[in-house]
mmCIF file of C-alpha atoms and ligand atoms in Angstrom:
data_model
loop_
_atom_site.group_PDB
_atom_site.id
_atom_site.type_symbol
_atom_site.label_atom_id
_atom_site.label_comp_id
_atom_site.label_asym_id
_atom_site.label_seq_id
_atom_site.Cartn_x
_atom_site.Cartn_y
_atom_site.Cartn_z
ATOM 1 C CA UNK A 1 27.070 -12.334 -4.289
ATOM 2 C CA UNK A 2 25.988 -11.839 -8.060
ATOM 3 C CA UNK A 3 23.679 -8.228 -8.172
ATOM 4 C CA UNK A 4 20.055 -8.850 -8.904
ATOM 5 C CA UNK A 5 19.350 -8.281 -12.648
ATOM 6 C CA UNK A 6 15.972 -6.205 -12.684
ATOM 7 C CA UNK A 7 16.037 -6.704 -16.371
ATOM 8 C CA UNK A 8 15.707 -10.395 -16.410
ATOM 9 C CA UNK A 9 12.296 -11.789 -17.101
ATOM 10 C CA UNK A 10 11.573 -14.532 -14.719
ATOM 11 C CA UNK A 11 9.188 -16.698 -16.073
ATOM 12 C CA UNK A 12 6.397 -16.933 -12.801
ATOM 13 C CA UNK A 13 4.047 -19.005 -14.767
ATOM 14 C CA UNK A 14 3.008 -22.296 -13.236
ATOM 15 C CA UNK A 15 4.355 -20.951 -9.655
ATOM 16 C CA UNK A 16 0.967 -20.323 -8.117
ATOM 17 C CA UNK A 17 1.338 -16.682 -8.451
ATOM 18 C CA UNK A 18 -1.737 -14.727 -8.007
ATOM 19 C CA UNK A 19 -0.345 -11.906 -10.422
ATOM 20 C CA UNK A 20 0.153 -14.548 -13.096
ATOM 21 C CA UNK A 21 -2.504 -17.187 -12.607
ATOM 22 C CA UNK A 22 -5.400 -14.534 -13.181
ATOM 23 C CA UNK A 23 -4.449 -14.412 -16.715
ATOM 24 C CA UNK A 24 -3.429 -17.714 -17.333
ATOM 25 C CA UNK A 25 -3.315 -18.738 -20.908
ATOM 26 C CA UNK A 26 -4.435 -15.332 -22.035
ATOM 27 C CA UNK A 27 -2.143 -12.727 -24.030
ATOM 28 C CA UNK A 28 -2.590 -10.381 -21.221
ATOM 29 C CA UNK A 29 0.513 -8.914 -19.501
ATOM 30 C CA UNK A 30 -0.119 -8.662 -15.383
ATOM 31 C CA UNK A 31 0.314 -5.586 -13.809
ATOM 32 C CA UNK A 32 -2.286 -5.484 -11.217
ATOM 33 C CA UNK A 33 -1.550 -6.769 -7.714
ATOM 34 C CA UNK A 34 1.211 -5.327 -5.952
ATOM 35 C CA UNK A 35 4.173 -7.623 -6.127
ATOM 36 C CA UNK A 36 7.108 -7.042 -8.514
ATOM 37 C CA UNK A 37 8.520 -9.589 -11.065
ATOM 38 C CA UNK A 38 12.105 -9.237 -9.293
ATOM 39 C CA UNK A 39 13.996 -11.824 -7.645
ATOM 40 C CA UNK A 40 14.434 -11.210 -3.809
ATOM 41 C CA UNK A 41 17.961 -10.380 -2.672
ATOM 42 C CA UNK A 42 20.474 -13.260 -2.725
ATOM 43 C CA UNK A 43 21.077 -12.678 1.039
ATOM 44 C CA UNK A 44 17.631 -13.391 1.613
ATOM 45 C CA UNK A 45 17.627 -16.696 -1.080
ATOM 46 C CA UNK A 46 20.516 -17.821 1.033
ATOM 47 C CA UNK A 47 19.346 -17.472 4.488
ATOM 48 C CA UNK A 48 16.075 -19.320 2.970
ATOM 49 C CA UNK A 49 18.194 -21.953 1.799
ATOM 50 C CA UNK A 50 20.016 -22.315 5.165
ATOM 51 C CA UNK A 51 16.954 -22.599 6.875
ATOM 52 C CA UNK A 52 15.477 -25.170 4.704
ATOM 53 C CA UNK A 53 18.571 -27.396 4.936
ATOM 54 C CA UNK A 54 17.973 -27.460 8.603
ATOM 55 C CA UNK A 55 15.299 -29.544 7.864
ATOM 56 C CA UNK A 56 13.023 -28.915 10.972
ATOM 57 C CA UNK A 57 10.086 -26.523 10.736
ATOM 58 C CA UNK A 58 8.384 -26.777 14.062
ATOM 59 C CA UNK A 59 6.648 -24.118 15.900
ATOM 60 C CA UNK A 60 8.610 -20.807 16.117
ATOM 61 C CA UNK A 61 9.193 -17.804 18.490
ATOM 62 C CA UNK A 62 9.613 -14.247 16.963
ATOM 63 C CA UNK A 63 13.774 -14.346 16.604
ATOM 64 C CA UNK A 64 14.801 -11.794 19.514
ATOM 65 C CA UNK A 65 17.784 -10.588 16.811
ATOM 66 C CA UNK A 66 14.751 -9.507 14.376
ATOM 67 C CA UNK A 67 13.305 -7.312 17.211
ATOM 68 C CA UNK A 68 16.671 -5.919 17.576
ATOM 69 C CA UNK A 69 17.019 -5.067 14.111
ATOM 70 C CA UNK A 70 13.848 -3.621 13.907
ATOM 71 C CA UNK A 71 14.465 -1.282 16.925
ATOM 72 C CA UNK A 72 17.896 -0.508 15.289
ATOM 73 C CA UNK A 73 16.173 0.487 12.227
ATOM 74 C CA UNK A 74 13.604 2.787 13.419
ATOM 75 C CA UNK A 75 16.427 4.475 15.338
ATOM 76 C CA UNK A 76 18.967 4.653 12.366
ATOM 77 C CA UNK A 77 16.164 5.729 9.669
ATOM 78 C CA UNK A 78 13.852 7.792 11.684
ATOM 79 C CA UNK A 79 15.673 8.713 15.027
ATOM 80 C CA UNK A 80 12.267 6.666 16.479
ATOM 81 C CA UNK A 81 13.142 5.073 19.836
ATOM 82 C CA UNK A 82 11.009 1.869 20.063
ATOM 83 C CA UNK A 83 11.135 -1.192 22.243
ATOM 84 C CA UNK A 84 10.690 -5.038 21.777
ATOM 85 C CA UNK A 85 7.475 -5.016 23.556
ATOM 86 C CA UNK A 86 6.204 -2.211 21.202
ATOM 87 C CA UNK A 87 6.184 -4.981 18.271
ATOM 88 C CA UNK A 88 3.546 -7.241 17.469
ATOM 89 C CA UNK A 89 4.428 -9.705 14.789
ATOM 90 C CA UNK A 90 1.720 -10.099 12.102
ATOM 91 C CA UNK A 91 1.383 -12.767 8.824
ATOM 92 C CA UNK A 92 0.002 -9.882 6.874
ATOM 93 C CA UNK A 93 -0.769 -6.047 7.045
ATOM 94 C CA UNK A 94 -4.518 -6.435 6.080
ATOM 95 C CA UNK A 95 -5.210 -8.593 9.057
ATOM 96 C CA UNK A 96 -3.549 -5.222 10.991
ATOM 97 C CA UNK A 97 -6.220 -2.969 9.520
ATOM 98 C CA UNK A 98 -8.950 -5.260 10.712
ATOM 99 C CA UNK A 99 -7.433 -5.828 14.212
ATOM 100 C CA UNK A 100 -7.101 -2.122 14.562
ATOM 101 C CA UNK A 101 -10.629 -1.442 13.672
ATOM 102 C CA UNK A 102 -11.585 -3.780 16.203
ATOM 103 C CA UNK A 103 -9.259 -2.964 18.953
ATOM 104 C CA UNK A 104 -9.484 0.822 18.598
ATOM 105 C CA UNK A 105 -13.122 1.070 18.404
ATOM 106 C CA UNK A 106 -16.228 -0.068 19.827
ATOM 107 C CA UNK A 107 -19.231 -1.490 17.868
ATOM 108 C CA UNK A 108 -21.202 1.547 16.765
ATOM 109 C CA UNK A 109 -18.371 4.040 16.508
ATOM 110 C CA UNK A 110 -16.906 5.123 13.229
ATOM 111 C CA UNK A 111 -13.536 4.647 11.395
ATOM 112 C CA UNK A 112 -12.457 7.245 8.752
ATOM 113 C CA UNK A 113 -10.421 6.662 5.489
ATOM 114 C CA UNK A 114 -9.481 8.637 2.566
ATOM 115 C CA UNK A 115 -10.750 7.267 -0.738
ATOM 116 C CA UNK A 116 -9.576 6.171 -3.294
ATOM 117 C CA UNK A 117 -7.260 3.809 -1.445
ATOM 118 C CA UNK A 118 -6.137 0.054 -1.155
ATOM 119 C CA UNK A 119 -9.271 -1.680 -0.910
ATOM 120 C CA UNK A 120 -9.100 -3.180 2.425
ATOM 121 C CA UNK A 121 -9.192 0.277 3.983
ATOM 122 C CA UNK A 122 -12.723 0.403 2.745
ATOM 123 C CA UNK A 123 -13.778 -3.317 3.507
ATOM 124 C CA UNK A 124 -12.104 -3.570 7.054
ATOM 125 C CA UNK A 125 -14.310 -1.086 8.915
ATOM 126 C CA UNK A 126 -17.509 -2.633 7.490
ATOM 127 C CA UNK A 127 -16.575 -6.028 8.194
ATOM 128 C CA UNK A 128 -15.729 -5.253 11.434
ATOM 129 C CA UNK A 129 -19.035 -4.030 11.984
ATOM 130 C CA UNK A 130 -18.237 -0.267 12.496
ATOM 131 C CA UNK A 131 -19.314 2.480 10.472
ATOM 132 C CA UNK A 132 -17.012 3.743 7.343
ATOM 133 C CA UNK A 133 -16.614 7.349 6.762
ATOM 134 C CA UNK A 134 -14.635 8.312 3.662
ATOM 135 C CA UNK A 135 -12.463 11.187 3.039
ATOM 136 C CA UNK A 136 -11.611 12.867 -0.367
ATOM 137 C CA UNK A 137 -8.288 13.064 -1.536
ATOM 138 C CA UNK A 138 -7.495 16.251 -2.849
ATOM 139 C CA UNK A 139 -4.989 17.382 -5.833
ATOM 140 C CA UNK A 140 -2.565 20.143 -4.950
ATOM 141 C CA UNK A 141 -0.792 21.238 -8.186
ATOM 142 C CA UNK A 142 0.580 17.555 -9.091
ATOM 143 C CA UNK A 143 0.295 16.184 -5.590
ATOM 144 C CA UNK A 144 -2.993 14.149 -4.180
ATOM 145 C CA UNK A 145 -3.213 14.204 -0.213
ATOM 146 C CA UNK A 146 -5.827 13.500 2.168
ATOM 147 C CA UNK A 147 -8.428 16.669 2.626
ATOM 148 C CA UNK A 148 -7.682 18.131 5.579
ATOM 149 C CA UNK A 149 -10.677 20.352 5.598
ATOM 150 C CA UNK A 150 -12.946 17.341 4.981
ATOM 151 C CA UNK A 151 -11.402 15.097 7.850
ATOM 152 C CA UNK A 152 -12.172 18.210 10.337
ATOM 153 C CA UNK A 153 -15.671 18.449 9.265
ATOM 154 C CA UNK A 154 -16.337 14.761 9.321
ATOM 155 C CA UNK A 155 -15.522 14.151 12.785
ATOM 156 C CA UNK A 156 -18.770 13.229 14.964
ATOM 157 C CA UNK A 157 -18.778 12.229 18.545
ATOM 158 C CA UNK A 158 -18.918 8.515 17.272
ATOM 159 C CA UNK A 159 -15.704 9.079 15.211
ATOM 160 C CA UNK A 160 -12.737 7.111 16.799
ATOM 161 C CA UNK A 161 -9.971 5.827 14.498
ATOM 162 C CA UNK A 162 -8.328 7.123 11.103
ATOM 163 C CA UNK A 163 -6.993 4.528 8.957
ATOM 164 C CA UNK A 164 -4.072 6.449 7.277
ATOM 165 C CA UNK A 165 -1.945 5.168 4.077
ATOM 166 C CA UNK A 166 1.477 6.894 3.887
ATOM 167 C CA UNK A 167 3.109 6.547 1.075
ATOM 168 C CA UNK A 168 -0.197 6.353 -0.155
ATOM 169 C CA UNK A 169 -1.432 3.586 -2.279
ATOM 170 C CA UNK A 170 -2.583 4.207 -5.082
ATOM 171 C CA UNK A 171 -0.364 6.979 -6.512
ATOM 172 C CA UNK A 172 2.550 7.190 -4.191
ATOM 173 C CA UNK A 173 1.846 10.304 -2.345
ATOM 174 C CA UNK A 174 4.636 10.892 0.534
ATOM 175 C CA UNK A 175 3.574 12.963 3.308
ATOM 176 C CA UNK A 176 5.853 15.505 4.264
ATOM 177 C CA UNK A 177 6.685 16.328 7.857
ATOM 178 C CA UNK A 178 4.673 19.359 8.283
ATOM 179 C CA UNK A 179 1.354 17.603 6.493
ATOM 180 C CA UNK A 180 2.084 14.847 9.048
ATOM 181 C CA UNK A 181 1.901 17.468 12.122
ATOM 182 C CA UNK A 182 -1.080 19.083 10.652
ATOM 183 C CA UNK A 183 -2.587 15.415 10.890
ATOM 184 C CA UNK A 184 -1.263 14.866 14.077
ATOM 185 C CA UNK A 185 -2.808 18.046 15.809
ATOM 186 C CA UNK A 186 -5.958 17.127 14.127
ATOM 187 C CA UNK A 187 -5.912 13.455 15.909
ATOM 188 C CA UNK A 188 -5.093 14.863 19.153
ATOM 189 C CA UNK A 189 -7.708 17.687 18.900
ATOM 190 C CA UNK A 190 -10.565 15.107 18.513
ATOM 191 C CA UNK A 191 -8.900 12.628 20.978
ATOM 192 C CA UNK A 192 -8.797 9.943 17.739
ATOM 193 C CA UNK A 193 -6.493 7.152 17.364
ATOM 194 C CA UNK A 194 -4.668 6.177 13.922
ATOM 195 C CA UNK A 195 -3.733 3.065 12.336
ATOM 196 C CA UNK A 196 -0.759 4.345 10.052
ATOM 197 C CA UNK A 197 -0.112 1.486 7.199
ATOM 198 C CA UNK A 198 3.345 2.179 6.207
ATOM 199 C CA UNK A 199 4.063 -0.599 4.194
ATOM 200 C CA UNK A 200 5.685 0.794 1.263
ATOM 201 C CA UNK A 201 8.269 3.251 3.323
ATOM 202 C CA UNK A 202 11.226 1.830 1.764
ATOM 203 C CA UNK A 203 10.119 2.522 -1.769
ATOM 204 C CA UNK A 204 10.956 6.278 -1.758
ATOM 205 C CA UNK A 205 11.584 7.007 -5.432
ATOM 206 C CA UNK A 206 11.884 11.079 -5.662
ATOM 207 C CA UNK A 207 15.569 12.045 -4.644
ATOM 208 C CA UNK A 208 15.490 13.793 -1.639
ATOM 209 C CA UNK A 209 12.354 12.944 -0.209
ATOM 210 C CA UNK A 210 12.582 10.999 3.074
ATOM 211 C CA UNK A 211 9.882 8.996 4.959
ATOM 212 C CA UNK A 212 8.734 9.882 8.385
ATOM 213 C CA UNK A 213 6.683 7.555 10.262
ATOM 214 C CA UNK A 214 3.876 9.444 11.825
ATOM 215 C CA UNK A 215 4.066 7.739 15.400
ATOM 216 C CA UNK A 216 7.745 8.980 15.417
ATOM 217 C CA UNK A 217 6.896 12.872 15.415
ATOM 218 C CA UNK A 218 6.320 12.758 19.185
ATOM 219 C CA UNK A 219 5.447 10.777 22.324
ATOM 220 C CA UNK A 220 1.857 12.273 22.260
ATOM 221 C CA UNK A 221 0.771 11.191 18.782
ATOM 222 C CA UNK A 222 2.537 7.768 19.213
ATOM 223 C CA UNK A 223 0.365 7.052 22.039
ATOM 224 C CA UNK A 224 -2.615 7.317 19.553
ATOM 225 C CA UNK A 225 -0.821 5.300 16.625
ATOM 226 C CA UNK A 226 -0.954 1.644 15.211
ATOM 227 C CA UNK A 227 1.859 1.158 12.849
ATOM 228 C CA UNK A 228 2.214 -1.259 10.467
ATOM 229 C CA UNK A 229 5.334 -1.980 8.183
ATOM 230 C CA UNK A 230 6.569 -4.914 6.819
ATOM 231 C CA UNK A 231 9.518 -5.737 4.438
ATOM 232 C CA UNK A 232 7.356 -7.908 2.100
ATOM 233 C CA UNK A 233 6.799 -4.831 -0.658
ATOM 234 C CA UNK A 234 10.253 -3.712 -0.389
ATOM 235 C CA UNK A 235 12.266 -7.099 -0.790
ATOM 236 C CA UNK A 236 9.381 -8.776 -2.885
ATOM 237 C CA UNK A 237 8.704 -11.417 -0.120
ATOM 238 C CA UNK A 238 4.748 -10.721 0.241
ATOM 239 C CA UNK A 239 4.234 -14.431 -0.267
ATOM 240 C CA UNK A 240 6.140 -15.190 2.881
ATOM 241 C CA UNK A 241 3.875 -13.466 5.349
ATOM 242 C CA UNK A 242 5.901 -11.448 7.704
ATOM 243 C CA UNK A 243 4.968 -7.959 9.004
ATOM 244 C CA UNK A 244 4.600 -5.918 12.072
ATOM 245 C CA UNK A 245 2.611 -3.607 14.186
ATOM 246 C CA UNK A 246 4.294 -1.014 16.267
ATOM 247 C CA UNK A 247 2.114 0.184 19.178
ATOM 248 C CA UNK A 248 3.806 2.052 22.312
ATOM 249 C CA UNK A 249 0.638 2.665 24.156
ATOM 250 C CA UNK A 250 0.624 -0.553 26.520
ATOM 251 C CA UNK A 251 -3.096 -0.193 26.684
ATOM 252 C CA UNK A 252 -3.862 -0.047 22.821
ATOM 253 C CA UNK A 253 -1.351 -2.819 22.429
ATOM 254 C CA UNK A 254 -3.303 -5.048 24.888
ATOM 255 C CA UNK A 255 -6.304 -4.692 23.064
ATOM 256 C CA UNK A 256 -4.736 -5.285 19.834
ATOM 257 C CA UNK A 257 -3.235 -8.267 21.037
ATOM 258 C CA UNK A 258 -6.479 -9.538 22.795
ATOM 259 C CA UNK A 259 -8.766 -9.377 19.539
ATOM 260 C CA UNK A 260 -5.772 -11.114 17.800
ATOM 261 C CA UNK A 261 -5.312 -13.940 20.073
ATOM 262 C CA UNK A 262 -6.509 -17.409 18.730
ATOM 263 C CA UNK A 263 -7.394 -15.990 15.405
ATOM 264 C CA UNK A 264 -4.421 -14.447 13.726
ATOM 265 C CA UNK A 265 -1.856 -17.125 13.487
ATOM 266 C CA UNK A 266 2.029 -16.680 14.238
ATOM 267 C CA UNK A 267 4.437 -15.569 11.529
ATOM 268 C CA UNK A 268 5.664 -18.762 9.821
ATOM 269 C CA UNK A 269 9.869 -19.534 10.465
ATOM 270 C CA UNK A 270 10.704 -18.911 6.869
ATOM 271 C CA UNK A 271 8.863 -15.381 6.789
ATOM 272 C CA UNK A 272 11.102 -14.467 9.671
ATOM 273 C CA UNK A 273 14.251 -15.908 8.168
ATOM 274 C CA UNK A 274 13.478 -13.725 4.797
ATOM 275 C CA UNK A 275 12.749 -10.634 7.274
ATOM 276 C CA UNK A 276 16.003 -10.995 9.055
ATOM 277 C CA UNK A 277 18.007 -11.496 6.300
ATOM 278 C CA UNK A 278 16.428 -8.715 4.123
ATOM 279 C CA UNK A 279 16.808 -6.124 7.071
ATOM 280 C CA UNK A 280 20.443 -7.184 7.767
ATOM 281 C CA UNK A 281 21.731 -7.323 4.109
ATOM 282 C CA UNK A 282 19.361 -5.774 1.958
ATOM 283 C CA UNK A 283 20.008 -2.128 1.812
ATOM 284 C CA UNK A 284 22.308 -2.278 -1.017
ATOM 285 C CA UNK A 285 19.885 -4.301 -3.228
ATOM 286 C CA UNK A 286 17.065 -1.925 -2.291
ATOM 287 C CA UNK A 287 19.187 1.190 -3.548
ATOM 288 C CA UNK A 288 19.770 -0.934 -6.747
ATOM 289 C CA UNK A 289 16.103 -1.593 -7.118
ATOM 290 C CA UNK A 290 14.957 2.416 -6.174
ATOM 291 C CA UNK A 291 17.189 3.284 -9.128
ATOM 292 C CA UNK A 292 15.836 0.578 -11.557
ATOM 293 C CA UNK A 293 12.053 1.580 -10.235
ATOM 294 C CA UNK A 294 12.897 5.347 -10.872
ATOM 295 C CA UNK A 295 13.932 4.603 -14.594
ATOM 296 C CA UNK A 296 10.565 2.955 -15.049
ATOM 297 C CA UNK A 297 8.595 5.524 -13.224
ATOM 298 C CA UNK A 298 10.402 8.183 -15.467
ATOM 299 C CA UNK A 299 9.803 6.192 -18.358
ATOM 300 C CA UNK A 300 5.860 5.552 -17.649
ATOM 301 C CA UNK A 301 5.018 9.028 -16.831
ATOM 302 C CA UNK A 302 6.403 10.381 -19.899
ATOM 303 C CA UNK A 303 4.722 7.963 -22.210
ATOM 304 C CA UNK A 304 1.381 7.930 -20.288
ATOM 305 C CA UNK A 305 1.390 11.725 -20.536
ATOM 306 C CA UNK A 306 1.997 11.576 -24.398
ATOM 307 C CA UNK A 307 -1.019 9.237 -24.881
ATOM 308 C CA UNK A 308 -4.136 10.917 -25.766
ATOM 309 C CA UNK A 309 -6.793 10.528 -22.775
ATOM 310 C CA UNK A 310 -4.545 9.457 -20.281
ATOM 311 C CA UNK A 311 -2.831 11.638 -17.443
ATOM 312 C CA UNK A 312 -0.497 10.491 -14.866
ATOM 313 C CA UNK A 313 0.872 12.855 -12.182
ATOM 314 C CA UNK A 314 4.664 12.531 -10.835
ATOM 315 C CA UNK A 315 4.944 9.464 -8.372
ATOM 316 C CA UNK A 316 6.966 9.875 -5.145
ATOM 317 C CA UNK A 317 6.913 6.659 -3.955
ATOM 318 C CA UNK A 318 5.732 2.862 -4.583
ATOM 319 C CA UNK A 319 5.680 0.878 -7.902
ATOM 320 C CA UNK A 320 2.122 1.672 -8.267
ATOM 321 C CA UNK A 321 1.160 4.110 -10.937
ATOM 322 C CA UNK A 322 -2.443 5.718 -10.801
ATOM 323 C CA UNK A 323 -3.363 6.781 -13.972
ATOM 324 C CA UNK A 324 -6.610 9.047 -14.979
ATOM 325 C CA UNK A 325 -8.153 7.410 -17.694
ATOM 326 C CA UNK A 326 -11.388 9.597 -17.807
ATOM 327 C CA UNK A 327 -10.253 11.495 -20.689
ATOM 328 C CA UNK A 328 -10.211 8.482 -22.890
ATOM 329 C CA UNK A 329 -14.192 8.118 -22.243
ATOM 330 C CA UNK A 330 -14.098 4.259 -21.971
ATOM 331 C CA UNK A 331 -17.127 2.156 -21.071
ATOM 332 C CA UNK A 332 -15.473 -0.239 -19.245
ATOM 333 C CA UNK A 333 -11.852 0.666 -18.589
ATOM 334 C CA UNK A 334 -10.581 -2.924 -17.066
ATOM 335 C CA UNK A 335 -12.183 -4.882 -20.025
ATOM 336 C CA UNK A 336 -10.568 -2.097 -22.556
ATOM 337 C CA UNK A 337 -7.100 -2.748 -21.098
ATOM 338 C CA UNK A 338 -7.345 -6.323 -20.836
ATOM 339 C CA UNK A 339 -8.638 -6.311 -24.390
ATOM 340 C CA UNK A 340 -5.497 -4.679 -25.299
ATOM 341 C CA UNK A 341 -3.251 -7.042 -23.571
ATOM 342 C CA UNK A 342 -2.757 -5.305 -20.360
ATOM 343 C CA UNK A 343 -4.463 -6.477 -16.621
ATOM 344 C CA UNK A 344 -4.682 -3.482 -14.685
ATOM 345 C CA UNK A 345 -6.518 -2.909 -11.291
ATOM 346 C CA UNK A 346 -9.756 -1.361 -11.714
ATOM 347 C CA UNK A 347 -9.608 2.281 -10.173
ATOM 348 C CA UNK A 348 -13.443 1.389 -8.911
ATOM 349 C CA UNK A 349 -11.841 -1.217 -6.272
ATOM 350 C CA UNK A 350 -10.146 1.760 -4.687
ATOM 351 C CA UNK A 351 -13.338 4.160 -5.017
ATOM 352 C CA UNK A 352 -12.743 6.038 -8.097
ATOM 353 C CA UNK A 353 -13.660 4.718 -11.612
ATOM 354 C CA UNK A 354 -11.794 7.382 -13.370
ATOM 355 C CA UNK A 355 -8.916 5.514 -12.672
ATOM 356 C CA UNK A 356 -6.662 2.429 -13.364
ATOM 357 C CA UNK A 357 -3.900 1.569 -11.195
ATOM 358 C CA UNK A 358 -0.709 0.133 -13.301
ATOM 359 C CA UNK A 359 2.374 -1.848 -11.235
ATOM 360 C CA UNK A 360 5.497 -0.731 -12.618
ATOM 361 C CA UNK A 361 7.586 -3.300 -10.442
ATOM 362 C CA UNK A 362 8.621 -5.180 -13.616
ATOM 363 C CA UNK A 363 11.231 -5.724 -16.073
ATOM 364 C CA UNK A 364 11.709 -2.428 -18.401
ATOM 365 C CA UNK A 365 11.046 -4.740 -21.347
ATOM 366 C CA UNK A 366 7.788 -6.062 -20.234
ATOM 367 C CA UNK A 367 6.629 -2.504 -19.208
ATOM 368 C CA UNK A 368 7.439 -1.321 -22.647
ATOM 369 C CA UNK A 369 5.297 -3.922 -24.160
ATOM 370 C CA UNK A 370 2.494 -2.820 -21.810
ATOM 371 C CA UNK A 371 2.954 0.895 -22.803
ATOM 372 C CA UNK A 372 2.961 0.108 -26.433
ATOM 373 C CA UNK A 373 -0.271 -1.922 -26.257
ATOM 374 C CA UNK A 374 -1.930 0.732 -24.174
ATOM 375 C CA UNK A 375 -0.852 3.204 -26.723
ATOM 376 C CA UNK A 376 -2.029 1.339 -29.974
ATOM 377 C CA UNK A 377 -5.445 0.616 -28.280
ATOM 378 C CA UNK A 378 -6.320 4.038 -27.219
ATOM 379 C CA UNK A 379 -4.984 5.489 -30.837
ATOM 380 C CA UNK A 380 -7.502 3.157 -32.491
ATOM 381 C CA UNK A 381 -10.147 3.645 -29.719
ATOM 382 C CA UNK A 382 -9.797 7.798 -29.946
ATOM 383 C CA UNK A 383 -10.942 9.689 -33.142
ATOM 384 C CA UNK A 384 -7.912 11.314 -34.818
HETATM 385 C C1 PLP B 401 -1.286 0.216 1.608
HETATM 386 C C2 PLP B 401 -1.107 -1.341 1.844
HETATM 387 N N1 PLP B 401 -1.230 -2.023 2.893
HETATM 388 C C3 PLP B 401 -1.481 -3.393 3.041
HETATM 389 C C4 PLP B 401 -0.896 -4.259 1.707
HETATM 390 C C5 PLP B 401 -1.015 -5.750 1.934
HETATM 391 O O1 PLP B 401 -0.549 -6.329 3.154
HETATM 392 P P1 PLP B 401 -0.404 -7.848 3.206
HETATM 393 O O2 PLP B 401 -0.140 -8.566 1.920
HETATM 394 O O3 PLP B 401 0.930 -7.697 4.332
HETATM 395 O O4 PLP B 401 -1.571 -8.213 3.849
HETATM 396 C C6 PLP B 401 -0.573 -3.582 0.587
HETATM 397 C C7 PLP B 401 -0.571 -4.465 -0.496
HETATM 398 O O5 PLP B 401 -0.632 -3.957 -1.876
HETATM 399 C C8 PLP B 401 -0.605 -2.170 0.580
HETATM 400 O O6 PLP B 401 -0.310 -1.473 -0.637
#
């Protein structure tokens, strides 16, 4: 099996790629939505080819072997014992956030979320007709975490659910075990539920750090958790829509499955096929990807911090850099960087307009071109 060449520039134009269509026919490098420009592992491609060659694409069940893979994976990676009944397969994680709001709370109850955060965390409560309470993220040294004191202060008798993101998007903070224990203690003390989105859990860049699922801490916290995971970010198969929720409390799981019923479609069979192959044979590929992303990260952090007006903290996980552009005093940062030829995600969408998010899940040459465009534009913009 040939290894993936992460340096290879794959032409994604005219493939209905969300990322590349946005700037179709414009000289702008798309570094926004969170998929990578890497080819999926060969094992995934081979499994998809075989499934397509079978030629029949009728309704499908979750493969029992895939449930077994996830159970084994949780035990092997985290020492977390789960059962097949704990799993609910979903075509995406965003619908999981929405289902969590509707299943874990009643109308009129409040849902908390840190801010800045991946935008659907902020829209899911409102679209579910629940009150949204936002909590600041606080910088401790060069790590930015949910503000535990603000969380404590924000809880009222109507607060019921926390939407939690670990590793955090944007910025890639990976919560340490002690921090998760502190969070779990607060959740239990105030009788809350948590939806923990851990979609980026296999993308830990910082050597020596490992992911800990919040729910794996203890059976007490697990009873209060809806954990969301997927192979989609790790193996660049987000377009195949295959994700899962782990809910160990039977009552909470029943409520989650009831609000889903008849509205959220089943996962499609190619999504299952890709997930099975990725989890079975993708570990080595991901180790190579993480090495590559670490190189991109180290390059980017150094370069960005050498450009006047920009600041980038170390990135523990994810391929999403959260760049503080406030020092550059830009009137409209998104337009400024587009004019410079680089398409970034506006921090405003995540709830903090001092920042822009840059997706560095791409060949190094593309990243280098983006950085050089950014540097040139800022040097022209800022007085010498
Ligand atoms: C934290 C987080 N959750 C969910 C998603 C999207 O999930 P899906 O495409 O499975 O709905 C993303 C994508 O960027 C994400 O970063």
